[in-house]
Coordinates of C-alpha atoms and ligand atoms in Angstrom, one line a residue:
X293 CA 113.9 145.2 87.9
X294 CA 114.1 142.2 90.1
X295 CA 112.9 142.1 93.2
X296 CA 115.8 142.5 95.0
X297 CA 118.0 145.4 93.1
X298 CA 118.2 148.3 94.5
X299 CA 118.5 150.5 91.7
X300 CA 122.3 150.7 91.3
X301 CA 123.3 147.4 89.6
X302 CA 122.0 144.7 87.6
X303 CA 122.7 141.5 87.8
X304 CA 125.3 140.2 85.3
X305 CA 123.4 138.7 82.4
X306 CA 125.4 135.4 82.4
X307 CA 125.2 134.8 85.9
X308 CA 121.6 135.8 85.9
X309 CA 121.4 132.4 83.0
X310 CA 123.3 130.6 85.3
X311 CA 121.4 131.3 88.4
X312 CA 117.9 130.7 87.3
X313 CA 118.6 128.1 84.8
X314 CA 115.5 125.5 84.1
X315 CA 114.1 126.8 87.5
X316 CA 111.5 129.2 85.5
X317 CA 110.4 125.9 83.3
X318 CA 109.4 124.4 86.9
X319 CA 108.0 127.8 88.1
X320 CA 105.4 127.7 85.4
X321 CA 103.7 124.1 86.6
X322 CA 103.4 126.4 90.2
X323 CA 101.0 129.4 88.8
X324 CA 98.3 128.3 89.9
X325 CA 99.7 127.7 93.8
X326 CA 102.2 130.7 94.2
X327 CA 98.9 132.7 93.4
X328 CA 96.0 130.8 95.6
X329 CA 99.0 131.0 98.7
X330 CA 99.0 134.8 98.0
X331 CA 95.6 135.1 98.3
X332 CA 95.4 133.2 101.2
X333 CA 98.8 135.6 102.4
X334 CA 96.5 138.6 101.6
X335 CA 93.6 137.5 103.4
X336 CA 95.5 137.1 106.6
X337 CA 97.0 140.2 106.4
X338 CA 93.6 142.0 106.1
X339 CA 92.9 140.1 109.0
X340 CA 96.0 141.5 111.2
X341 CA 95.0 145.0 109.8
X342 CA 98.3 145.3 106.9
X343 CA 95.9 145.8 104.3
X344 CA 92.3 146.9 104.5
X345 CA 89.1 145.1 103.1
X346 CA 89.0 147.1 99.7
X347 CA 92.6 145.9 99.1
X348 CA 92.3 142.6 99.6
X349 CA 89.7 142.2 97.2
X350 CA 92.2 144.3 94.4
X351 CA 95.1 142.0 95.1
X352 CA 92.5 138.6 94.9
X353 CA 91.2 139.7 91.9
X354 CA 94.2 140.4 90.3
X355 CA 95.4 136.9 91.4
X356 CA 92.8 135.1 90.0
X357 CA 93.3 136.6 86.8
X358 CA 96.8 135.8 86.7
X359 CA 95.2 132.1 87.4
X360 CA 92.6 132.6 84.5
X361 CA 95.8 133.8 82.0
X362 CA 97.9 131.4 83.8
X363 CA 95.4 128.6 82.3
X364 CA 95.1 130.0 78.7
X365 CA 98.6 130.0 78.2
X366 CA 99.2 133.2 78.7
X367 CA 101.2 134.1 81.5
X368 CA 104.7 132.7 80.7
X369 CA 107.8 132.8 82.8
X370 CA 110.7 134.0 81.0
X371 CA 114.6 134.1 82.2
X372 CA 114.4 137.9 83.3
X373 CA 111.6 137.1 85.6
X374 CA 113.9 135.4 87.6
X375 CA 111.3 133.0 89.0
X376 CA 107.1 132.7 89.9
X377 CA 107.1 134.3 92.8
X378 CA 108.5 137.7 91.4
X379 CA 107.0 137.3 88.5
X380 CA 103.5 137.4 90.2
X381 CA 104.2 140.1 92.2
X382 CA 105.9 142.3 89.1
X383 CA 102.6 141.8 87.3
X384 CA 100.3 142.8 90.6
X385 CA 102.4 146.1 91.0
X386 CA 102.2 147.0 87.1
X387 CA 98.5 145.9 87.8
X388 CA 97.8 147.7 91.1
X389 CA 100.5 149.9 91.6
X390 CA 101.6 150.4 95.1
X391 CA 99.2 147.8 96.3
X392 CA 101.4 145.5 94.7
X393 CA 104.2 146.6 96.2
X394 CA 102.3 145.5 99.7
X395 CA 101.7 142.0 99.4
X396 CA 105.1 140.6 100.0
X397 CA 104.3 142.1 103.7
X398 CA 105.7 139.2 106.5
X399 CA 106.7 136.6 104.0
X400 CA 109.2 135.8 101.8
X401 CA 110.3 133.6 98.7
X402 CA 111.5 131.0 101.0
X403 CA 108.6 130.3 102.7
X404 CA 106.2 130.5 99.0
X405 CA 108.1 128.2 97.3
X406 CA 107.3 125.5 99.9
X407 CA 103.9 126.4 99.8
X408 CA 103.8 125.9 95.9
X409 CA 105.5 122.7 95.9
X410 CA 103.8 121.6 99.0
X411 CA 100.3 122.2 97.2
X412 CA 101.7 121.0 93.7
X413 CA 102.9 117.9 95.7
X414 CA 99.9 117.0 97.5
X415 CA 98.0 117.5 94.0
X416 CA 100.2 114.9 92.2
X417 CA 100.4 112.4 95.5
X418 CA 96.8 112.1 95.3
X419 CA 96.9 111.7 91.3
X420 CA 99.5 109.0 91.8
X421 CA 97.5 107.1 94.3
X422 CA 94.4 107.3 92.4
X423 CA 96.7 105.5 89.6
X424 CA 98.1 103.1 92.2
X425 CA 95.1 102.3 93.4
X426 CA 93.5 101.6 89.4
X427 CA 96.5 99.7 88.6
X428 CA 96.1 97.5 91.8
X429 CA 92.4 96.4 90.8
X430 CA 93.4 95.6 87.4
X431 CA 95.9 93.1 88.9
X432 CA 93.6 91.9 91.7
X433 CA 91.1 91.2 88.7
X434 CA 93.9 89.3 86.4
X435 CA 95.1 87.2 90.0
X436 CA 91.1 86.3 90.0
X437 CA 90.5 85.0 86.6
X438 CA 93.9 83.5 86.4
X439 CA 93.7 81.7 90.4
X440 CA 93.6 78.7 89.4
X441 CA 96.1 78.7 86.3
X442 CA 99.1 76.3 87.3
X443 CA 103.0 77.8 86.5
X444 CA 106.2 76.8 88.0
X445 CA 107.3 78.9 90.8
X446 CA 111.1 79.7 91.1
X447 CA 113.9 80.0 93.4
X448 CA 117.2 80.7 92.0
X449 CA 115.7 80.7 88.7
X450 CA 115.2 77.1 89.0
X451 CA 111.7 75.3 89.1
X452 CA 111.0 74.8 92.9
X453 CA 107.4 74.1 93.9
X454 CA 104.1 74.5 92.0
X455 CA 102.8 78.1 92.1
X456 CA 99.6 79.7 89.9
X457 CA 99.3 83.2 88.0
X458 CA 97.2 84.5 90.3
X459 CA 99.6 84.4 93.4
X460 CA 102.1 85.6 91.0
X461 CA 100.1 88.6 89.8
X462 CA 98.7 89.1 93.8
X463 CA 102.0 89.0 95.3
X464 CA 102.5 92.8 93.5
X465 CA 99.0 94.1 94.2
X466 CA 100.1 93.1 97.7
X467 CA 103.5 95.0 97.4
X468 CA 101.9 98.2 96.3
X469 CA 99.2 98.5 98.4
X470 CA 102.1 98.6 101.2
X471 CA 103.8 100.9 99.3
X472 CA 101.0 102.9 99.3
X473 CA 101.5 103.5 103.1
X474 CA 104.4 105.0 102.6
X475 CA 103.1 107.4 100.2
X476 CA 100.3 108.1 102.7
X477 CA 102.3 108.7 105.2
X478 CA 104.8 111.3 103.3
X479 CA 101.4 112.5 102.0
X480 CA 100.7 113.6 105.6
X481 CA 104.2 115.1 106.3
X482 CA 103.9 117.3 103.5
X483 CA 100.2 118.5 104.1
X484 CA 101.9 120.9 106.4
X485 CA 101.6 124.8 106.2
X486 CA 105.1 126.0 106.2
X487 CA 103.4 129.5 105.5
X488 CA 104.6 132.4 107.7
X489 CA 108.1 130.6 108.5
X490 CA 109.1 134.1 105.8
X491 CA 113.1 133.7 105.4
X492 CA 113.0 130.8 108.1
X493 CA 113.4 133.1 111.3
X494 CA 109.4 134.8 111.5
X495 CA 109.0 138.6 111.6
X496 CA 107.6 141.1 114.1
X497 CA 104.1 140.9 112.8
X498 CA 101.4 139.1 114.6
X499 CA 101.4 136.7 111.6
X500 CA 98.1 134.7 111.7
X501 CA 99.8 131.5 110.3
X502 CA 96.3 129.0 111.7
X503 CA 94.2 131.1 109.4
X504 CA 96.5 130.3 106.1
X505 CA 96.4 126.8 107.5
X506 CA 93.2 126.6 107.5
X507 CA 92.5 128.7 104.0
X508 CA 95.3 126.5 102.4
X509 CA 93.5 122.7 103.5
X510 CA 96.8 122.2 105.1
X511 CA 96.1 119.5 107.7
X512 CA 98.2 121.3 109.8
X513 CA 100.9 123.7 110.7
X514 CA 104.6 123.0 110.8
X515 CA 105.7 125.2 113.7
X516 CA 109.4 125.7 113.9
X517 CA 109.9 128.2 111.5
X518 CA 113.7 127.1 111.1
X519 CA 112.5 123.7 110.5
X520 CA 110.8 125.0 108.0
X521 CA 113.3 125.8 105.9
X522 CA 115.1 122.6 106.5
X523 CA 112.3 120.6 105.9
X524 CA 112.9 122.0 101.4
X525 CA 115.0 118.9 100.4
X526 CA 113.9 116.6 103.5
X527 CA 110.3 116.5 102.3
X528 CA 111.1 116.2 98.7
X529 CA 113.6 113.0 99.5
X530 CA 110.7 111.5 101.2
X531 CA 108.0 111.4 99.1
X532 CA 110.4 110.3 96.5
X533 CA 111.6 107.4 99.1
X534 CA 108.3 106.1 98.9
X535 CA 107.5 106.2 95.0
X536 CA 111.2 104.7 94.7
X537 CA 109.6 101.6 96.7
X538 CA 106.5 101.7 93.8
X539 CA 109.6 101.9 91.3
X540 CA 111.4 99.4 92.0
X541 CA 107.8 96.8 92.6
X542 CA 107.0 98.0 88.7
X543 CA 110.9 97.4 87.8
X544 CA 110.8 93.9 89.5
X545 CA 107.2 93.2 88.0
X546 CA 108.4 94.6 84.3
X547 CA 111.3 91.9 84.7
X548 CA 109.5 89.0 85.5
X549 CA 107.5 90.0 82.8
X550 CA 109.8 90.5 79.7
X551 CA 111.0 87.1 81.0
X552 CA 107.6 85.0 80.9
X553 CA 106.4 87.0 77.9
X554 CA 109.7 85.7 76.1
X555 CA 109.0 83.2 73.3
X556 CA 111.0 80.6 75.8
X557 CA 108.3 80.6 78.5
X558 CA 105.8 81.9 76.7
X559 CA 103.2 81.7 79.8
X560 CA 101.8 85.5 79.0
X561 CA 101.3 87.2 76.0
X562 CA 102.3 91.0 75.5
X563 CA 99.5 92.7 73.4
X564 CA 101.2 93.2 70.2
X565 CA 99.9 97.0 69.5
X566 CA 102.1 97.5 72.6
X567 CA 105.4 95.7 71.4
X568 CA 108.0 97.5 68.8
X569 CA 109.9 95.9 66.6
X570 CA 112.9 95.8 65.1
X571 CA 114.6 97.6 61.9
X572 CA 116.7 94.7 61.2
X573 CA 115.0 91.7 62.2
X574 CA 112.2 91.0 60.6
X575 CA 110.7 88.6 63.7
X576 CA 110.9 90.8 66.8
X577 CA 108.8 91.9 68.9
X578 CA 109.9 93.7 71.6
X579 CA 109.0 94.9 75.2
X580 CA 110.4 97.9 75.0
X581 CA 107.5 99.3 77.6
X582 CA 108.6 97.1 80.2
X583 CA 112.4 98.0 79.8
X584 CA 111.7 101.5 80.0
X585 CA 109.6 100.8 83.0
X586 CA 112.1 98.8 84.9
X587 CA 114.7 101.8 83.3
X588 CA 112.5 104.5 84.8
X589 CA 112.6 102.6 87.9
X590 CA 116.2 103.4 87.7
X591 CA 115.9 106.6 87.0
X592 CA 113.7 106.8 89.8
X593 CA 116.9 106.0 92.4
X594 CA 119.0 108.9 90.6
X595 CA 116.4 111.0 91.2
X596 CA 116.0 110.8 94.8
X597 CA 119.7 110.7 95.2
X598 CA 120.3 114.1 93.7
X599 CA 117.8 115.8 96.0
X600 CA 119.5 113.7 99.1
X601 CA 122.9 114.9 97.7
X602 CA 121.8 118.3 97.8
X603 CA 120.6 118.5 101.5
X604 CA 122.4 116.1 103.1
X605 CA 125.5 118.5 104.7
X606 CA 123.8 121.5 104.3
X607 CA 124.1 124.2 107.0
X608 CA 120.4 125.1 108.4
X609 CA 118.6 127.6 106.7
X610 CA 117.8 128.7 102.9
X611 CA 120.5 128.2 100.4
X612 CA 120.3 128.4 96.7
X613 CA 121.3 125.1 96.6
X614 CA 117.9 124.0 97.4
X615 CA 116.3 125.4 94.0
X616 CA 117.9 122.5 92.6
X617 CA 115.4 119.8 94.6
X618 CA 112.9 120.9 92.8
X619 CA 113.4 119.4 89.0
X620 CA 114.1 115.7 90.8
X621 CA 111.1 116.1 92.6
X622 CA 108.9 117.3 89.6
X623 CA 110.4 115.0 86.9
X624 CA 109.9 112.1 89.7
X625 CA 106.3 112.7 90.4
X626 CA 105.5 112.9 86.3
X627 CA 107.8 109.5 85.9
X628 CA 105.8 107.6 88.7
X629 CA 102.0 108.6 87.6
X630 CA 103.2 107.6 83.7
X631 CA 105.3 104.9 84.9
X632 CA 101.5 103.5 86.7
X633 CA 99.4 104.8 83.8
X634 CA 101.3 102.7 81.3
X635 CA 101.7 99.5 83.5
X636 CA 97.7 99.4 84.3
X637 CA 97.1 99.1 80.6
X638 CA 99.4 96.4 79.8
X639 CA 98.3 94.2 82.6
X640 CA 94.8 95.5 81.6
X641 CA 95.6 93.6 77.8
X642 CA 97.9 91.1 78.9
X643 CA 96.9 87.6 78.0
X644 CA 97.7 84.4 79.9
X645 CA 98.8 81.6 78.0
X646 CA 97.1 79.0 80.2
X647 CA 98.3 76.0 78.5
X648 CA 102.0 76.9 78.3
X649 CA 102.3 77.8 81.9
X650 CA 100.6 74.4 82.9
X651 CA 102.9 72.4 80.6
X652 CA 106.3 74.0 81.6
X653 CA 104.7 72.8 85.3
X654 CA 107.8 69.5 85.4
X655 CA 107.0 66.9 87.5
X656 CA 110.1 67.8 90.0
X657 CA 107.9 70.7 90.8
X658 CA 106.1 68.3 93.2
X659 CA 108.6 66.3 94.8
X660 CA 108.4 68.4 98.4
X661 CA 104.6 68.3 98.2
X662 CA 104.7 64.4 97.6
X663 CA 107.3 64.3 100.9
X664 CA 104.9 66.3 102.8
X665 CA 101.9 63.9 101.8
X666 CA 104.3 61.4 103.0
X667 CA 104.8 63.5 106.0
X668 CA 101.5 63.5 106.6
X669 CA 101.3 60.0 107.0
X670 CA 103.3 59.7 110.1
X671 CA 107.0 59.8 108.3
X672 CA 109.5 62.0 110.0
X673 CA 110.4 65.1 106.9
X674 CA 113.5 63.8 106.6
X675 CA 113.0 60.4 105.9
X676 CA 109.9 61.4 103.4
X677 CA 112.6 63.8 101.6
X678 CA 115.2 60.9 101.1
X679 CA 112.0 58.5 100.1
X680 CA 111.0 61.1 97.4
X681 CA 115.0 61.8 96.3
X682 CA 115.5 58.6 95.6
X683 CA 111.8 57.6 94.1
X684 CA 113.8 59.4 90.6
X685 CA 110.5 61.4 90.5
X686 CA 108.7 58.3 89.1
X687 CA 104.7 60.0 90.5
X688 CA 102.2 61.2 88.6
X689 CA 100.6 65.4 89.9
X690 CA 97.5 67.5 89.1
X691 CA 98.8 70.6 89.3
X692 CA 95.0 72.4 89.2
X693 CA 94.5 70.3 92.6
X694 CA 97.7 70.9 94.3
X695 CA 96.7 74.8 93.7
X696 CA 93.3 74.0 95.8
X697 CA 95.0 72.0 98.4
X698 CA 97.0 74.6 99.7
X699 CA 94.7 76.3 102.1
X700 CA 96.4 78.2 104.5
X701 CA 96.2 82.1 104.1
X702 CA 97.9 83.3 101.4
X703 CA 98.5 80.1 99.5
X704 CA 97.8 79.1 96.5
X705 CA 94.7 77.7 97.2
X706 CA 93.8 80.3 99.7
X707 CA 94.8 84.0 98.2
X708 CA 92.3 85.7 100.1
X709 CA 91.9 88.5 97.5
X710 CA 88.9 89.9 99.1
X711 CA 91.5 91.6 101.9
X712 CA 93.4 93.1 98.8
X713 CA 89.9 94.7 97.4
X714 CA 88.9 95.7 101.0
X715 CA 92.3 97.7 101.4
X716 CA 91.8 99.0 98.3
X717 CA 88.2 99.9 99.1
X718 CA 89.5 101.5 101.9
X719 CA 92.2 103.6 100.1
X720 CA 89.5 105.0 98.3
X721 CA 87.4 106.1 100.5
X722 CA 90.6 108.4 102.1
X723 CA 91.6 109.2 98.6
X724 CA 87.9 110.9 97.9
X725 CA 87.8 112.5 100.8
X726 CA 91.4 114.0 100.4
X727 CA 90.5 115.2 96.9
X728 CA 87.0 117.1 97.5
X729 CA 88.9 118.3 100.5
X730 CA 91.8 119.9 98.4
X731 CA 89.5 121.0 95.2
X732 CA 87.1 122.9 97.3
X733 CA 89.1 124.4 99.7
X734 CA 91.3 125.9 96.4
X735 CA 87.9 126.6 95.2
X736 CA 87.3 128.5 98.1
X737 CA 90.4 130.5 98.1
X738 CA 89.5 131.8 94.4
X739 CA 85.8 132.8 95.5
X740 CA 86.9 134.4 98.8
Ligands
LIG166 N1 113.8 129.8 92.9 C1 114.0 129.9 94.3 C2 114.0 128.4 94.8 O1 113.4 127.6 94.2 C3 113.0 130.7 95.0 C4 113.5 131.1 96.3 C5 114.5 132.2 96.2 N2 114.9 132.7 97.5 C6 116.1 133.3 97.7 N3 116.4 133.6 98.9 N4 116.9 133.5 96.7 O2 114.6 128.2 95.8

């Protein structure tokens, strides 16, 4: 029986398809959290005086064999179940009979399924920044080794002044690593324990709803219990907001990269164990991984559309409607740690092709920093820009030294790496601290 039926009728079968759909594929990646937030439910309950000591040790046993089934496999969701949340309970009252039956005391499914994803989400944010922050050394280290390796740099896809790989390469490790504030700071919005909002209006219980803050390693509490609810969709949109921005860097980054890989420009080298080839054409080989990266990234924008689309319009409150966030959210989180996974090894085998870049350097490449030499002289700009115009090019360049002669912060000559390995560096240093912080405060929750 589900959780809801009353005894008299049951829910038609094709609705009942209908209405939980792939929801119970998503439910089973949210074991593990639907049972350490009932645990942490059931402690504060004992604490109010709802259930006595001796109880709470039943249900938290019974939970953390769910977790221990949950892990071999064995405790699979299936359509009649409706979702996790019943599920769990359903097996505690077969388990503990009328104890079961007590633990949905002061809450509802409303306000567990935020605390699932939230946990699942916080779990996966701080797995995607660990391979954000992996994928940004490997680039920082390729920008080193390749700093002073001259290639043309391009405006409207025309040559336009000297540039080198390793301001190429940087100018992403820079990107991400300001992406990665955004992810930081949705990381923060969703560390927020949306526990004890029940079906988004509280309940006449004195609800102890610091305590499950504190037991979950929520940072802190979100207080409106209304809000609460709205915040399913708004949260979601967010965090996908910001790995959208990491998206589209790895789309822009994949691009550039099929491009100079291409036997045309030839300034990097794909690894070839990571190209495909082609059934027809004997001499192909293909970046396929980088168009399904920059495809992903695209992907990526539908995504975080479909959960906006959902909320955006909606009256306040829980709807059904919002069951449907979750699969974008899920599916976007996997896509973005692959999506990083993949991209740090192929930078982590690409090979520069030092003397190709150099060569495609044309001697045009240097006309503005001949008028600036000129410049530099005493000649108005102007005059220096006509001078070089009209010189037909007709000067001779060492593109290695025009690299070390721009100086200023963030030039070529100048990339001031050490700032990008510091942030990093620091990144970390949260990232650890956020991760021993999670693990042993679910830990805790199991050994309570
Ligand atoms: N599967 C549902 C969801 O993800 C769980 C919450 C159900 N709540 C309800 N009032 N029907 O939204």
């Amino acid at each position: 029986m589900k959780l809801w039926e009353k005894g008299k009728v049951s829910l038609d079968k094709r609705v009942e398809r209908f209405t939980v759909g792939k929801d119970i594929f998503f439910d089973q990646s949210l074991v593990l959290y639907d049972c350490l937030g009932s645990i942490a439910h059931a402690k504060m309950l004992q604490k109010i005086g709802v259930l006595k000591a001796a109880e709470f040790k039943k249900l938290k046993k019974e939970l953390v064999a769910i977790i221990e089934l949950d892990k071999k496999g064995k405790f699979k969701l299936e359509q009649h179940d409706e979702d996790v949340h019943s599920k769990v309970e359903n097996h505690l009252t077969k388990k503990l009979g009328d104890l079961g039956k007590k633990i949905h005391t002061g809450r509802s499914r409303n306000d567990q399924v935020l605390v699932d994803l939230r946990l699942y989400s916080k779990r996966q944010l701080q797995l995607i920044i660990e391979s954000l922050l992996d994928l940004c050394t490997t680039l920082v280290k390729l920008a080193q080794k390749n700093r002073l390796v001259p290639m043309p740099g391009y405006t409207h896809m025309r040559q336009a002044m000297p540039s080198s790989i390793g301001l190429w390469v940087a100018s992403f490790a820079e990107s991400l690593l300001d992406d990665l504030h955004l992810l930081w700071c949705t990381y923060e919005l969703n560390n927020q324990n949306p526990l004890g909002s029940a079906a988004g209006y509280g309940v006449a219980l004195p609800i102890d709803r610091n305590l499950t803050t504190k037991l979950l390693g929520f940072s802190k509490l979100q207080n409106n219990v209304l809000y609460v609810q709205s915040g399913r969709g708004k949260f979601e949109s967010l965090i996908l907001s910001a790995l959208l921005q990491i998206s589209v860097d790895l789309g822009r980054f994949a691009t550039d990269l099929i491009l100079f890989s291409s036997p045309e420009f030839n300034f990097v080298r794909l690894p070839e164990e990571f190209c495909t080839g082609s059934s027809m054409m004997p001499q192909k080989q293909n970046p396929d991984v980088l168009e399904l990266i920059r495809g992903k990234s695209a992907m990526m924008q539908g995504y975080f559309l479909q959960i906006l689309n959902v909320v955006s319009g909606m009256y306040s409150g829980y709807h059904r409607d919002l069951q449907l966030t979750k699969e974008p959210l899920m599916q976007g989180l996997a896509l973005e740690k692959e999506c990083l996974e993949i991209f740090a090894l192929v930078i982590g085998k690409l090979k520069v092709n030092k003397g190709p870049a150099a060569k495609a350097c044309r001697i045009e490449l240097f006309a503005t920093d001949k008028a600036i030499d000129l410049a530099r002289k005493g000649l108005p700009f102007r005059d220096a820009y006509r001078v070089i115009a009209e010189s037909k090019f007709e000067f001779v360049a060492d593109p290695v030294e025009n690299i070390k002669k721009k100086r200023h912060l963030g030039a070529t000559g100048n990339l001031a790496l050490y700032k990008l390995l510091d942030r990093i560096a620091e990144h970390r240093k949260k990232l650890r601290k956020e991760k021993s912080l999670f693990e042993r405060k679910m830990k805790a929750l199991a050994d309570l």
